[in-house]
CSV table of C-alpha atoms in Angstrom, one decimal:
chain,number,residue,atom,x,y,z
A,154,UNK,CA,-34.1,-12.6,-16.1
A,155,UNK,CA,-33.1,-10.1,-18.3
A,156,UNK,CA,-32.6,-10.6,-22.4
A,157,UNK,CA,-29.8,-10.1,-22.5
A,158,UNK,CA,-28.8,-13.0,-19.9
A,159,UNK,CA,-30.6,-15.6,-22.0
A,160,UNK,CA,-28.0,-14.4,-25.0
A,161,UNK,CA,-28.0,-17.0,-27.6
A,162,UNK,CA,-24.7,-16.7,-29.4
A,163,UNK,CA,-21.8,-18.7,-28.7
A,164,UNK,CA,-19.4,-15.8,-28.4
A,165,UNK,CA,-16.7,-16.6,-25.9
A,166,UNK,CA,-14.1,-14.8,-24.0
A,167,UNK,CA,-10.0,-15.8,-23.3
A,168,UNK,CA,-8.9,-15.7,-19.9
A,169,UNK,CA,-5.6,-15.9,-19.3
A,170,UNK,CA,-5.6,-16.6,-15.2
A,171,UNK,CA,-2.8,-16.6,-13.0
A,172,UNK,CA,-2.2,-20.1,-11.1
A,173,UNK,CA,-0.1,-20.5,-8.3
A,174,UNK,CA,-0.2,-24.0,-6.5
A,175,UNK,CA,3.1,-23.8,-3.8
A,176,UNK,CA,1.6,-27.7,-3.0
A,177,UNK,CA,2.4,-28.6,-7.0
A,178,UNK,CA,5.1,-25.9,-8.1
A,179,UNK,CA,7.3,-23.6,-6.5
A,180,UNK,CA,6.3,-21.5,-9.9
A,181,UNK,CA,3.8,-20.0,-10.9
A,182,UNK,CA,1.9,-20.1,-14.5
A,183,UNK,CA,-0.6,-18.6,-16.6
A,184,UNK,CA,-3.8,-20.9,-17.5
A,185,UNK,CA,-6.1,-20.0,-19.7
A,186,UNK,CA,-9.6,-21.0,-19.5
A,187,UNK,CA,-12.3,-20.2,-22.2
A,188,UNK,CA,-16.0,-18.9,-20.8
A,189,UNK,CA,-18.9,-17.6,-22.3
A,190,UNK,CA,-19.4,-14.2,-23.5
A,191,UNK,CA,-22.3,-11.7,-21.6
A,192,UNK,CA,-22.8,-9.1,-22.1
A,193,UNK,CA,-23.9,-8.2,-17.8
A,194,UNK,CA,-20.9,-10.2,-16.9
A,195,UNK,CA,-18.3,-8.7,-15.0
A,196,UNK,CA,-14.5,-10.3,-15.1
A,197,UNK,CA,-15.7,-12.5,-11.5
A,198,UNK,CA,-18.9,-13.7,-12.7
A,199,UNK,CA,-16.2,-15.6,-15.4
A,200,UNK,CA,-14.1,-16.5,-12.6
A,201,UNK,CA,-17.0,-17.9,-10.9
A,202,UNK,CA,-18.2,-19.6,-14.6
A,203,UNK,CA,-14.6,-21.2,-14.1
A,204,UNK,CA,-14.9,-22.4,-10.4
A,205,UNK,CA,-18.3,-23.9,-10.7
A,206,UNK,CA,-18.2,-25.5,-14.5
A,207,UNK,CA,-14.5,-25.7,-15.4
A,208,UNK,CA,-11.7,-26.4,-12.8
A,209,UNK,CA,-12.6,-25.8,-9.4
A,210,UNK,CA,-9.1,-25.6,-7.7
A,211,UNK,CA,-9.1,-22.2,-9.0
A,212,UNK,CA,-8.7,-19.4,-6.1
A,213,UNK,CA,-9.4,-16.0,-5.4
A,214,UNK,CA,-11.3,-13.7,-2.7
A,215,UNK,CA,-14.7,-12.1,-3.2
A,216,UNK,CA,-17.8,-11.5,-1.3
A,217,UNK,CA,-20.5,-8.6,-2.0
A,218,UNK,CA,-20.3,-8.5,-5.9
A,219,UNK,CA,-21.3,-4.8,-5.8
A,220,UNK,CA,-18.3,-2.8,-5.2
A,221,UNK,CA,-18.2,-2.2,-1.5
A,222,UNK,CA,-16.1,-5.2,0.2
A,223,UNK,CA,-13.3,-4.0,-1.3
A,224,UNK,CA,-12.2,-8.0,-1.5
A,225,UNK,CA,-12.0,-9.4,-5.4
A,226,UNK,CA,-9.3,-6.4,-6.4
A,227,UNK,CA,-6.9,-7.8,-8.8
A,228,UNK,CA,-4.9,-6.7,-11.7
A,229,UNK,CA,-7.4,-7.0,-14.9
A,230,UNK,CA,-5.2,-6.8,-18.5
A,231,UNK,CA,-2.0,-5.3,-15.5
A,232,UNK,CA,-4.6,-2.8,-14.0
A,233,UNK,CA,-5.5,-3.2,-10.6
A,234,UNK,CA,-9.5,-3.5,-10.8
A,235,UNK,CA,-12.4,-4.6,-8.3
A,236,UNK,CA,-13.2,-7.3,-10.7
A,237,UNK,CA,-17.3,-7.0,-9.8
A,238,UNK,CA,-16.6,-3.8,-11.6
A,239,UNK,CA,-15.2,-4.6,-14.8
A,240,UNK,CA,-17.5,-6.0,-17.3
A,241,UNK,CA,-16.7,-8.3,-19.8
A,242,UNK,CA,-17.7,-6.0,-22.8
A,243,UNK,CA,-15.3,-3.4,-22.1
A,244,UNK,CA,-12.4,-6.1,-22.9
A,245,UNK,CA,-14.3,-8.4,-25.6
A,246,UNK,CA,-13.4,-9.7,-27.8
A,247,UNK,CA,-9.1,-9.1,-26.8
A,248,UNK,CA,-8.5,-11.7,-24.5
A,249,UNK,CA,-8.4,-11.2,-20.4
A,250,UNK,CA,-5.4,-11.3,-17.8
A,251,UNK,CA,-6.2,-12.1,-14.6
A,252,UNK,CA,-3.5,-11.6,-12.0
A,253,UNK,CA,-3.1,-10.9,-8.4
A,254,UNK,CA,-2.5,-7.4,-7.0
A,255,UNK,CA,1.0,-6.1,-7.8
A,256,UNK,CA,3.7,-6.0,-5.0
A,257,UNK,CA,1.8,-8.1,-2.4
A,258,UNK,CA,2.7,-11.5,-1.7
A,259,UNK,CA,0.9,-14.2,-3.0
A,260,UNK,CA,-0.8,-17.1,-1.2
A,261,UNK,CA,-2.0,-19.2,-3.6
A,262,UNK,CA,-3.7,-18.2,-7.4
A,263,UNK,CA,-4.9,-14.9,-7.1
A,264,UNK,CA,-5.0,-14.2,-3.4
A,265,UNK,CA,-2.5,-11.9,-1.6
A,266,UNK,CA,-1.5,-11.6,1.7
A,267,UNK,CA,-2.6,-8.6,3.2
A,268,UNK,CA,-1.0,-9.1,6.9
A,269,UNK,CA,1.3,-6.2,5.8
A,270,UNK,CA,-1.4,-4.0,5.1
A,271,UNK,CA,-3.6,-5.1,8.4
A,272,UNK,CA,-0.2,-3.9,10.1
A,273,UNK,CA,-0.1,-0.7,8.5
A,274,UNK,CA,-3.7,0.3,9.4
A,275,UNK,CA,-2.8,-0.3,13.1
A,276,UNK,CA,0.5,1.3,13.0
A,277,UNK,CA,-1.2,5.0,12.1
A,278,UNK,CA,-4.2,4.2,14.5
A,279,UNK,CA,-6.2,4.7,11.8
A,280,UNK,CA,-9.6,4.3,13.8
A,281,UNK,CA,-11.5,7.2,16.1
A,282,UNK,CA,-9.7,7.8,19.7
A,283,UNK,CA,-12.4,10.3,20.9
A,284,UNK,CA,-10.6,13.9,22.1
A,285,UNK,CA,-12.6,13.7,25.5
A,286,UNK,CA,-14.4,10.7,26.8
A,287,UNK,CA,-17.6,11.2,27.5
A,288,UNK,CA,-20.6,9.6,29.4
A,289,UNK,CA,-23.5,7.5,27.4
A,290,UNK,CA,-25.6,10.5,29.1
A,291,UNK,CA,-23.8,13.4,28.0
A,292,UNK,CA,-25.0,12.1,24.6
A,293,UNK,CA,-24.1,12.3,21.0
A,294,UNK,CA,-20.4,13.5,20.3
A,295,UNK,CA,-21.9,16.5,18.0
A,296,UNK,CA,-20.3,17.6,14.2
A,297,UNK,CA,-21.6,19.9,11.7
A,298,UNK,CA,-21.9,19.5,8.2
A,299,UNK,CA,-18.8,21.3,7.4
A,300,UNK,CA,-16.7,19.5,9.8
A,301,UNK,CA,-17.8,16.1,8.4
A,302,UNK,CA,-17.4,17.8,5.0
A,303,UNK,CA,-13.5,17.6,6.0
A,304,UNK,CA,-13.0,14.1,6.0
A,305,UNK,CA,-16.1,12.2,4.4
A,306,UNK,CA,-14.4,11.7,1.3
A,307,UNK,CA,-10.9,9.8,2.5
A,308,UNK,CA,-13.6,7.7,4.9
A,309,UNK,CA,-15.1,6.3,1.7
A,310,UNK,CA,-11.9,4.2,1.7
A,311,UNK,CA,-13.5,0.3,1.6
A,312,UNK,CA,-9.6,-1.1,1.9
A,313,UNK,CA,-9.6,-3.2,-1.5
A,314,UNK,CA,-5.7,-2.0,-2.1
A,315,UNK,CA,-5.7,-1.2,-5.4
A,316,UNK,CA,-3.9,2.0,-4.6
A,317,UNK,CA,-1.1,-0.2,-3.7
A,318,UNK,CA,-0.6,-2.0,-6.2
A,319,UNK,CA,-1.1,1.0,-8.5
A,320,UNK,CA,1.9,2.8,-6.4
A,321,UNK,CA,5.4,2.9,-7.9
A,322,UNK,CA,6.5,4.3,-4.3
A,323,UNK,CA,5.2,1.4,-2.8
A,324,UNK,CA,6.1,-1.3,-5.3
A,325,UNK,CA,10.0,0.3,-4.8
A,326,UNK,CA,9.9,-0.3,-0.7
A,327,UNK,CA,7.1,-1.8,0.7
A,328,UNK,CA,7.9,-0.4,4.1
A,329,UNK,CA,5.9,2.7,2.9
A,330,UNK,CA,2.5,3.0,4.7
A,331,UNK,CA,1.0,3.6,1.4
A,332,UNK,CA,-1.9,5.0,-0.1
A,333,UNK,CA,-4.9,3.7,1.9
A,334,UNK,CA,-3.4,3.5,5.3
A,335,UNK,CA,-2.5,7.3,5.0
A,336,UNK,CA,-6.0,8.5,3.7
A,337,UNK,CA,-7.7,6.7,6.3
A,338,UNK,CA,-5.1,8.4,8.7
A,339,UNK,CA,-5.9,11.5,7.5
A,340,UNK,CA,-9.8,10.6,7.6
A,341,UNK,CA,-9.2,10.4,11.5
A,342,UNK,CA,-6.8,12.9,12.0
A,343,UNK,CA,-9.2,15.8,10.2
A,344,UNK,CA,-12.4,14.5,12.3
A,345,UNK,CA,-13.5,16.8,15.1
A,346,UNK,CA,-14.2,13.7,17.4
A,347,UNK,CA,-11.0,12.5,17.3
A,348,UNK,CA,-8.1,13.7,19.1
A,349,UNK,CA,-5.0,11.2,18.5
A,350,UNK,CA,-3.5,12.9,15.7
A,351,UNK,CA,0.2,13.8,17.8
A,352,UNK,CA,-0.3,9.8,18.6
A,353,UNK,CA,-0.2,9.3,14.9
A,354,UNK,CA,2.6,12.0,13.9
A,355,UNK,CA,5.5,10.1,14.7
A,356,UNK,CA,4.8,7.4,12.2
A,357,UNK,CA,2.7,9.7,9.6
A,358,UNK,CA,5.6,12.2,9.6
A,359,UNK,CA,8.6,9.6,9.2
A,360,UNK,CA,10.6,8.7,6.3
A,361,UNK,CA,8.5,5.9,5.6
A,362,UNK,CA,5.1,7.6,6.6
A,363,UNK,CA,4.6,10.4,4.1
A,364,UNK,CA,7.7,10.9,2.3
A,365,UNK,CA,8.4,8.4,0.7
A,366,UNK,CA,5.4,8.9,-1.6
A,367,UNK,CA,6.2,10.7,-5.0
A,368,UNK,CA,3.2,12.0,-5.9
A,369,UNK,CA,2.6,10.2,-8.7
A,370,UNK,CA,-1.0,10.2,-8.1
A,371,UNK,CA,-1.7,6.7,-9.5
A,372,UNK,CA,-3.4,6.1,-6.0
A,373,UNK,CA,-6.1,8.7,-7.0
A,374,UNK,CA,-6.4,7.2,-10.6
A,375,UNK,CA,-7.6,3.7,-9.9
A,376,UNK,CA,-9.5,3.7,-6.8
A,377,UNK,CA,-12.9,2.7,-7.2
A,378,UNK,CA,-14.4,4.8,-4.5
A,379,UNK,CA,-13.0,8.1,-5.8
A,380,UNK,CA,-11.0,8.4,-2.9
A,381,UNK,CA,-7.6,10.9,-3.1
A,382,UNK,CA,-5.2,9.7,-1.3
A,383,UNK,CA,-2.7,11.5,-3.1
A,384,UNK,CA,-4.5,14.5,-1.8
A,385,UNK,CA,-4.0,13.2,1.6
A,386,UNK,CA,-1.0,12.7,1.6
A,387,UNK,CA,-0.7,16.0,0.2
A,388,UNK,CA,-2.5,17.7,3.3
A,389,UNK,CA,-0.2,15.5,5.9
A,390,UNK,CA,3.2,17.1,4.5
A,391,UNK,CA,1.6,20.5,4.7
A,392,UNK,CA,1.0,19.2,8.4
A,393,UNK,CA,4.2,17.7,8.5
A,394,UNK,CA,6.3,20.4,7.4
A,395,UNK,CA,4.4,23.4,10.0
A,396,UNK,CA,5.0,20.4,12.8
A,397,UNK,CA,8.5,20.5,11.5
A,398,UNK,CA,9.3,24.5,11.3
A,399,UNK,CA,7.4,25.2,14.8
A,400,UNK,CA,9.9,22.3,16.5
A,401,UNK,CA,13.0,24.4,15.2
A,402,UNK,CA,11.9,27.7,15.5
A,403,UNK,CA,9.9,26.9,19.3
A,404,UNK,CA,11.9,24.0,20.3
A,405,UNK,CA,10.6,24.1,23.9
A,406,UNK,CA,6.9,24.4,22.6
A,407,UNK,CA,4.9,21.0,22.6
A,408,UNK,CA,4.6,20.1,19.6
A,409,UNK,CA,1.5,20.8,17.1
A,410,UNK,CA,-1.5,18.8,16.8
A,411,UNK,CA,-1.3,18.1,13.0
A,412,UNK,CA,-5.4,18.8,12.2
A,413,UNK,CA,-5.7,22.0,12.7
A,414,UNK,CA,-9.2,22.7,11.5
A,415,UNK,CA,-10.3,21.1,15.3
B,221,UNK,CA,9.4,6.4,14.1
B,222,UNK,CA,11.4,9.9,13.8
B,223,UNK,CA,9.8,12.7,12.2
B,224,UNK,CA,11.7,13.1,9.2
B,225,UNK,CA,13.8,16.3,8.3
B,226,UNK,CA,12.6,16.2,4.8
B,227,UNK,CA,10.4,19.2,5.4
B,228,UNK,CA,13.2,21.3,4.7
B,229,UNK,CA,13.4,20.3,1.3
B,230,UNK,CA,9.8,19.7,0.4
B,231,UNK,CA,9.3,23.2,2.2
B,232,UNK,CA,11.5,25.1,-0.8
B,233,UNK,CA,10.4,22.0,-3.5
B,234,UNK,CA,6.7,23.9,-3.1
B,235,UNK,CA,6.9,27.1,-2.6
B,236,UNK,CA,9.1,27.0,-5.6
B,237,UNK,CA,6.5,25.3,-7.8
B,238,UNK,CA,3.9,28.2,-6.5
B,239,UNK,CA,6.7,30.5,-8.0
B,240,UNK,CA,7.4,28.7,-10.9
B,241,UNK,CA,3.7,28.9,-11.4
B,242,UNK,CA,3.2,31.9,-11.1
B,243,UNK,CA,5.6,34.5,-11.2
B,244,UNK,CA,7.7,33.3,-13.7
B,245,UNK,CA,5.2,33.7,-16.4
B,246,UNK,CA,4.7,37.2,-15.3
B,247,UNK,CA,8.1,37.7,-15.2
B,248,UNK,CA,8.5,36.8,-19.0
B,249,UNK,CA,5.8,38.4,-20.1
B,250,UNK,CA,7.7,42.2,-18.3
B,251,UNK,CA,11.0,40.9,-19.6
B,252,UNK,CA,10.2,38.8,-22.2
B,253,UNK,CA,7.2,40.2,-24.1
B,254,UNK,CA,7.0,43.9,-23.2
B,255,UNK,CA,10.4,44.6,-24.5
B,256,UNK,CA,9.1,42.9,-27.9
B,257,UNK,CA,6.1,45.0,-28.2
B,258,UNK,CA,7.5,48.0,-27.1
B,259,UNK,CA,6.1,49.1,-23.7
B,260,UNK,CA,9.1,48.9,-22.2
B,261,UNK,CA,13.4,48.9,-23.5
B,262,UNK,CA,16.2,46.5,-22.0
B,263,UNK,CA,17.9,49.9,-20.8
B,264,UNK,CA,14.4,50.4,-18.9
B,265,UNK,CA,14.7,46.8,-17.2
B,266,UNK,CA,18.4,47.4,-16.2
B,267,UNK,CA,17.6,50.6,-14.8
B,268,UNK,CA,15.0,49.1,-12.7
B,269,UNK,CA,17.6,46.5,-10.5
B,270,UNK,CA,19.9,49.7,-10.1
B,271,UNK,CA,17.0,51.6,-8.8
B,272,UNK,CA,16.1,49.4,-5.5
B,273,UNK,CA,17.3,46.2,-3.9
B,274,UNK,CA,13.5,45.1,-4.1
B,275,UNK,CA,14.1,43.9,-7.6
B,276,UNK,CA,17.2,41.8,-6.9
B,277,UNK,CA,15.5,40.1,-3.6
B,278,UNK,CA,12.3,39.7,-6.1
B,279,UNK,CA,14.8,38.2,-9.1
B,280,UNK,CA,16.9,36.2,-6.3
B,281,UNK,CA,13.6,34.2,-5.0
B,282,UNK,CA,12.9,33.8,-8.8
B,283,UNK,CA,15.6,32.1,-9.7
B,284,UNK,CA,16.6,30.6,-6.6
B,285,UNK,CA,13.1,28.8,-5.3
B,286,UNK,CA,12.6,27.3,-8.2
B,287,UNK,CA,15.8,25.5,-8.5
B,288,UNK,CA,15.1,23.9,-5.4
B,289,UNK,CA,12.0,22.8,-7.3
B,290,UNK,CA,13.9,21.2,-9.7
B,291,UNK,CA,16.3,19.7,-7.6
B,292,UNK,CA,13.4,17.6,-5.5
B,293,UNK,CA,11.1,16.8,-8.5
B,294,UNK,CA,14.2,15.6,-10.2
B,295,UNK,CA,15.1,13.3,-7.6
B,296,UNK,CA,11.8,12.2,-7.9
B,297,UNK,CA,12.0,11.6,-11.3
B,298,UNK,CA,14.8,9.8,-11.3
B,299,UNK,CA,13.8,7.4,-8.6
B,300,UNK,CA,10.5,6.8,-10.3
B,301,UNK,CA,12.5,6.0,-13.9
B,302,UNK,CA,14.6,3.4,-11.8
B,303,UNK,CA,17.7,4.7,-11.0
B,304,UNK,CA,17.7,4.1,-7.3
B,305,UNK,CA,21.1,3.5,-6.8
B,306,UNK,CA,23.3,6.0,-4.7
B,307,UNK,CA,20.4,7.8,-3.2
B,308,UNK,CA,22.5,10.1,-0.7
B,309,UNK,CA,24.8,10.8,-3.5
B,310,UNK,CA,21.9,11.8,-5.8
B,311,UNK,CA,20.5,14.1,-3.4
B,312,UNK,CA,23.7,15.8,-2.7
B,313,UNK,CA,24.4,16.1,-6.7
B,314,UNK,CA,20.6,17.7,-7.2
B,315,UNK,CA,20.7,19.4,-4.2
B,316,UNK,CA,24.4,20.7,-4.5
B,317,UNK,CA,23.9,22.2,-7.8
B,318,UNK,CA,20.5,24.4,-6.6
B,319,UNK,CA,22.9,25.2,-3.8
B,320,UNK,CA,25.2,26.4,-6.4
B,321,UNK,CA,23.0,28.0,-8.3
B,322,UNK,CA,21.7,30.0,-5.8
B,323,UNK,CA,24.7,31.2,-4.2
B,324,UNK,CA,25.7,32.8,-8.1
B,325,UNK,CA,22.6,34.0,-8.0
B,326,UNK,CA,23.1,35.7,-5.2
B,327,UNK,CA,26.6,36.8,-6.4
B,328,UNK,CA,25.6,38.1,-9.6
B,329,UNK,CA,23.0,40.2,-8.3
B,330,UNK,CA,24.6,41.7,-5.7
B,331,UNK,CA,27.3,42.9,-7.8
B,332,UNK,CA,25.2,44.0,-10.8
């Protein structure tokens, strides 16, 4: 074990967690707990310091610890955080908030329900529907480095949600497809493999697809994956707004396939 | 889901920002600067909208684009402050007045 995991001082940090029992109280409440001080712990090794040694009703999602799951994402000191990613020493020796994810519902302490999320994902398709179908022998399904160069980034997207709770848009209606749903859309949409993206227009390109984002770029800013979906979204108006000038100007044409780059 | 119309708008709301960006700037350097440091007199600039129809198209996509900018990034702004009351009426207030805007634009160059 390292040094510094052995530490021998009794520094300690506050948390300040957010409890919500719906068996015990319809309200929920703010408990603070008081844990030790490491310097190589992150913000859910204290939350687990707090399950195991100090009051194990306490609840929340996590799984990998290393920032690829994309499950333990709450709002750390009100910013929305993979909590495996946020040590300890950045906020000692100020006290810690622990919340759940803005705007989402919550089930019980700090876990959200993502159904309305799940949904989203499915309503843009966001998954590859192959252009042509091909046989096992035919083999591979072939892409160069520059066409994998046009989505690779937005398919870094590990679906932790911080972008939603970091989006105003979003937090305003929460009919919005959001941040995440749209980038992964767009991941699929700009793949040469894939050929669904007219499939996925209808709800990319309506009011609550694209538009209702502000580009506030938030999105961009907290995601731990340094994904842009406020980039993407970007892109998909561009699209959006060519699909929308070639229906009025070629009204009997069939309508464009939004990636163009095919 | 229907496609929504609000390409129309976003259309104007950037090319106007590309304009904003980077033709006003130009713009007030010639009008702006030049005049200052000499290289070129107010009589000069006049002369130059009498002289071809160029200029006023050029000075009417100046003025005009941009408002549209405004108009949508305001919107915008005021959604994201809160104020999200009266939507429809907000658009048709920002919307109305770079619709104004650009229609005495267009008056007061074609009659200049």
């Amino acid at each position: 074990m390292a040094a510094s995991n052995t530490t021998t001082s009794n520094a300690v940090v506050t948390m300040d967690v957010f409890r919500y029992e719906p068996d015990a109280s319809e309200l929920p409440r703010m408990q603070r707990y008081t844990v030790p001080f490491r310097e190589d712990w992150v913000v859910l090794d204290a939350l687990n310091h707090i399950k195991d040694e100090i009051d194990g009703t306490l609840s929340f999602r996590w799984s990998c610890r290393m920032g690829v799951c994309g499950s333990c994402g709450m709002m750390v000191n009100g910013e929305p955080r993979l909590t495996c990613n946020s040590f300890l020493r950045d906020y000692y020796p100020n006290p810690i908030r622990v919340e759940p994810l803005s705007y989402f519902p919550v089930i019980r302490d700090l876990i959200i329900n993502l159904d309305h999320f799940l949904d989203k994902l499915e309503e843009v398709k966001a998954w590859l529907i192959p252009a042509e179908d091909r046989e096992l022998s035919e083999g591979e399904y072939r892409q160069s480095p520059a066409q994998l160069a046009q989505y690779k980034q937005f398919s870094m997207c590990i679906n932790c949600m911080l972008c939603y709770a970091a989006c105003p848009a979003y937090g305003h209606h929460s009919e919005f497809i959001g941040p995440a749903a749209l980038a992964l859309a767009q991941r699929y949409n700009m793949d040469s493999r894939d050929g669904a993206s007219d499939e996925r227009a209808d709800v990319i390109f309506s009011e609550e697809g694209i538009w209702d984002c502000t580009f506030v770029g938030e999105c961009a800013r907290v995601c731990p994956k340094n994904v842009d979906p406020a980039s993407a979204i970007q892109q998909a108006k561009v699209e959006a707004t060519k699909d929308f000038f070639k229906s009025v100007l070629v009204p009997w044409g069939k309508r464009q396939q939004p990636a163009e780059s095919r | 889901m229907a496609r929504s119309k609000e390409p129309i708008w976003w259309s104007m709301f950037s090319a106007g920002g590309v304009i904003a960006a980077f033709l006003i700037p130009a713009t007030l350097l010639i009008t702006g600067f030049a005049p200052l440091a000499g290289y070129i007199t107010a009589e000069q600039l006049h002369d130059l909208i009498d002289r071809s129809w160029l200029v006023k198209i050029y000075l009417f996509i100046l003025i005009a684009l941009p408002l549209f900018h405004w108009a949508h990034r305001f919107r915008f702004t005021v959604a994201d402050l809160g104020l999200r009351g009266g939507a429809a009426l907000q658009a048709i207030l920002f919307y109305g007045a770079a619709i104004v805007g650009t229609i005495c634009a267009a008056v007061i160059l074609i009659r200049a």
